[in-house]
CSV table of C-alpha atoms in Angstrom, one decimal:
chain,number,residue,atom,x,y,z
A,21,PRO,CA,-44.5,13.7,1.7
A,22,SER,CA,-45.8,16.5,-0.6
A,23,PHE,CA,-42.4,17.4,-2.0
A,24,THR,CA,-41.8,14.2,-3.3
A,25,LEU,CA,-44.4,14.9,-5.9
A,26,ILE,CA,-42.2,17.7,-7.4
A,27,VAL,CA,-41.1,16.8,-10.8
A,28,ASP,CA,-37.4,16.9,-11.6
A,29,SER,CA,-37.3,19.9,-14.0
A,30,ASP,CA,-39.1,22.0,-11.2
A,31,LEU,CA,-36.8,20.7,-8.7
A,32,ARG,CA,-33.7,21.6,-10.9
A,33,ASP,CA,-35.1,25.2,-11.3
A,34,LEU,CA,-35.9,25.6,-7.7
A,35,TRP,CA,-32.3,24.4,-6.8
A,36,ALA,CA,-30.8,26.9,-9.3
A,37,TYR,CA,-32.9,29.7,-7.7
A,38,LEU,CA,-31.8,28.8,-4.3
A,39,ARG,CA,-28.2,28.8,-5.3
A,40,SER,CA,-28.4,32.3,-6.7
A,41,LEU,CA,-29.4,33.7,-3.3
A,42,GLU,CA,-27.0,35.1,-0.8
A,43,PRO,CA,-26.3,32.8,2.1
A,44,ALA,CA,-28.3,33.5,5.3
A,45,SER,CA,-26.0,35.0,8.0
A,46,ARG,CA,-27.7,33.2,10.9
A,47,ALA,CA,-26.1,29.9,11.7
A,48,SER,CA,-28.2,26.7,11.6
A,49,GLN,CA,-30.1,26.2,14.8
A,50,GLU,CA,-30.3,22.7,16.6
A,51,HIS,CA,-33.6,21.0,16.4
A,52,GLU,CA,-35.9,21.5,19.5
A,53,LEU,CA,-37.5,18.1,19.7
A,54,PRO,CA,-38.3,15.8,22.4
A,55,PHE,CA,-35.7,13.0,22.9
A,56,TYR,CA,-38.2,10.3,21.4
A,57,LEU,CA,-38.7,12.4,18.1
A,58,ARG,CA,-34.9,12.5,17.7
A,59,TRP,CA,-34.8,8.8,16.9
A,60,ARG,CA,-34.4,8.9,13.2
A,61,PHE,CA,-34.7,5.1,12.7
A,62,LEU,CA,-38.4,5.5,13.6
A,63,LEU,CA,-38.9,7.2,10.3
A,64,VAL,CA,-38.5,3.8,8.6
A,65,PHE,CA,-41.7,2.6,10.1
A,66,TRP,CA,-43.4,6.1,9.5
A,67,LYS,CA,-42.5,6.0,5.9
A,68,TRP,CA,-43.5,2.4,5.5
A,69,LEU,CA,-47.1,3.4,6.7
A,70,PHE,CA,-47.5,6.9,5.3
A,71,PHE,CA,-44.9,7.9,2.5
A,72,GLU,CA,-45.5,7.3,-1.2
A,73,GLN,CA,-42.4,8.2,-3.2
A,74,GLY,CA,-42.6,9.6,-6.7
A,75,PRO,CA,-43.3,12.6,-8.9
A,76,PHE,CA,-46.8,13.8,-9.5
A,77,VAL,CA,-48.5,12.0,-12.5
A,78,ALA,CA,-51.2,13.8,-14.5
A,79,ASP,CA,-54.7,12.2,-14.5
A,80,SER,CA,-55.5,11.7,-17.9
A,81,ALA,CA,-59.2,12.0,-17.1
A,82,ARG,CA,-58.7,15.4,-16.0
A,83,SER,CA,-58.1,18.7,-18.1
A,84,ALA,CA,-54.6,20.2,-18.3
A,85,GLN,CA,-56.0,23.0,-16.0
A,86,LEU,CA,-57.1,20.7,-13.4
A,87,ASN,CA,-53.9,18.6,-13.6
A,88,ARG,CA,-51.9,22.0,-13.3
A,89,GLY,CA,-54.0,23.0,-10.2
A,90,ALA,CA,-53.6,19.6,-8.6
A,91,TYR,CA,-49.9,19.7,-9.1
A,92,LEU,CA,-49.7,23.3,-7.7
A,93,THR,CA,-51.9,22.6,-4.8
A,94,ARG,CA,-50.6,19.1,-3.9
A,95,ALA,CA,-46.8,19.4,-4.7
A,96,LEU,CA,-45.4,22.8,-4.9
A,97,GLY,CA,-47.9,24.4,-2.6
A,98,HIS,CA,-48.1,21.4,-0.3
A,99,CYS,CA,-51.5,22.7,0.9
A,100,GLY,CA,-52.4,19.2,2.4
A,101,GLU,CA,-49.7,19.6,5.1
A,102,CYS,CA,-51.8,22.0,7.0
A,103,HIS,CA,-55.3,21.7,5.6
A,104,THR,CA,-55.5,17.8,5.9
A,105,PRO,CA,-56.1,16.2,9.3
A,106,ARG,CA,-53.6,14.0,10.8
A,107,ASN,CA,-53.9,10.6,12.8
A,108,PHE,CA,-52.2,10.1,16.0
A,109,LEU,CA,-48.9,9.0,14.4
A,110,GLY,CA,-48.8,12.2,12.2
A,111,GLY,CA,-50.0,10.5,8.9
A,112,ALA,CA,-52.3,12.4,6.7
A,113,LYS,CA,-55.9,11.2,6.7
A,114,GLN,CA,-56.2,10.8,2.8
A,115,ASP,CA,-60.0,10.3,3.0
A,116,ARG,CA,-60.1,13.9,4.5
A,117,PHE,CA,-57.6,15.5,2.1
A,118,LEU,CA,-58.0,19.3,2.3
A,119,ALA,CA,-61.0,19.1,4.6
A,120,GLY,CA,-59.3,21.2,7.4
A,121,GLU,CA,-58.5,20.5,10.8
A,122,LYS,CA,-60.2,22.1,13.9
A,123,ASP,CA,-58.3,25.1,15.3
A,124,VAL,CA,-55.5,24.5,12.6
A,125,ALA,CA,-56.6,25.3,9.1
A,126,PRO,CA,-59.9,25.6,7.2
A,127,ASN,CA,-61.6,23.2,4.9
A,128,LEU,CA,-60.6,23.8,1.3
A,129,THR,CA,-63.3,21.6,-0.3
A,130,PRO,CA,-66.3,23.0,-1.9
A,131,THR,CA,-68.2,22.5,1.3
A,132,ARG,CA,-66.6,25.7,2.8
A,133,LEU,CA,-65.7,27.3,-0.4
A,134,LYS,CA,-69.1,27.2,-2.1
A,135,SER,CA,-70.1,30.7,-0.7
A,136,TRP,CA,-67.1,32.2,-2.1
A,137,ALA,CA,-67.1,33.3,-5.8
A,138,ASP,CA,-64.0,32.6,-7.8
A,139,ALA,CA,-63.2,36.3,-7.8
A,140,HIS,CA,-63.2,36.1,-3.9
A,141,LEU,CA,-61.0,33.0,-3.6
A,142,LYS,CA,-58.5,34.6,-6.2
A,143,GLY,CA,-58.6,37.9,-4.2
A,144,PHE,CA,-57.8,36.1,-1.0
A,145,LEU,CA,-54.9,34.1,-2.5
A,146,THR,CA,-53.4,37.3,-3.8
A,147,THR,CA,-54.3,39.9,-1.1
A,148,GLY,CA,-55.0,38.0,1.9
A,149,LEU,CA,-58.4,39.5,2.5
A,150,ASN,CA,-61.4,37.3,2.5
A,151,PRO,CA,-64.9,38.4,1.3
A,152,GLU,CA,-65.8,39.7,4.9
A,153,GLY,CA,-62.5,41.8,5.0
A,154,ASP,CA,-60.9,39.5,7.4
A,155,VAL,CA,-57.2,38.3,7.3
A,156,PRO,CA,-55.8,35.0,7.6
A,157,ALA,CA,-53.5,33.5,10.6
A,158,LYS,CA,-50.0,34.3,10.5
A,159,GLU,CA,-48.8,31.2,8.7
A,160,MET,CA,-51.3,31.3,5.8
A,161,GLY,CA,-50.5,35.2,5.6
A,162,GLU,CA,-46.8,34.2,4.9
A,163,VAL,CA,-47.9,31.6,2.3
A,164,ILE,CA,-50.0,34.3,0.4
A,165,ALA,CA,-47.3,37.0,0.7
A,166,ASN,CA,-44.5,34.6,-0.4
A,167,THR,CA,-46.3,32.3,-2.6
A,168,THR,CA,-49.9,32.4,-3.9
A,169,SER,CA,-49.8,36.3,-4.4
A,170,LYS,CA,-47.0,35.6,-7.0
A,171,LEU,CA,-48.8,33.0,-9.1
A,172,ALA,CA,-49.4,33.7,-12.6
A,173,PRO,CA,-53.1,34.4,-13.4
A,174,GLN,CA,-53.4,31.1,-15.3
A,175,ASP,CA,-52.0,29.3,-12.4
A,176,LEU,CA,-54.2,31.0,-9.8
A,177,ASP,CA,-57.2,29.9,-12.2
A,178,ALA,CA,-55.9,26.4,-12.1
A,179,VAL,CA,-55.7,26.3,-8.4
A,180,VAL,CA,-59.3,27.6,-7.9
A,181,ALA,CA,-60.6,25.1,-10.6
A,182,TYR,CA,-58.7,22.3,-8.7
A,183,LEU,CA,-60.2,23.2,-5.3
A,184,ARG,CA,-63.7,23.6,-6.9
A,185,SER,CA,-63.3,19.9,-8.3
A,186,LEU,CA,-62.7,18.3,-5.0
A,187,PRO,CA,-65.4,16.2,-3.4
A,188,PRO,CA,-67.1,18.3,-0.8
A,189,LEU,CA,-66.3,17.0,2.6
A,190,PRO,CA,-68.0,18.0,6.0
A,191,GLU,CA,-66.3,20.6,8.2
A,192,PRO,CA,-64.0,19.1,10.9
A,193,ALA,CA,-65.7,18.5,14.2
A,194,LYS,CA,-65.8,21.4,16.6
């Protein structure tokens, strides 16, 4: 659902980049899903309930920096896919956007990030070390190594500004 927000120009650039890479030598693997999740026709109903198609639209009430941060966080970074809790059908609980999920991903709203200075947050997104000297879980470590550590400084500033602008939501129940 996050990737539908990617604007066409970025999608074309991404496709051109991917086409420039050498093909992988490993053959595609079959999906390892339970039989009931292989029924593709069920996606029609899931999409009807949870999917909104369309590119990101800037909010005219927000600054260019906040809109850039929102676009990077919501679309290209698709942070909500891990940091937003899901309901029993796998749909994102939008009223808890980026509020984290117990044992899955931490809260990214000001509730959790208020104790981190901007420099700490930027440092974490570029080096993977939090203010206490700890490192993230494997998946977030890969995100940092392959994505956020490569952000331009102004894009990193935009992501931090956007996260700071979110409504503070309580930590997930333990």
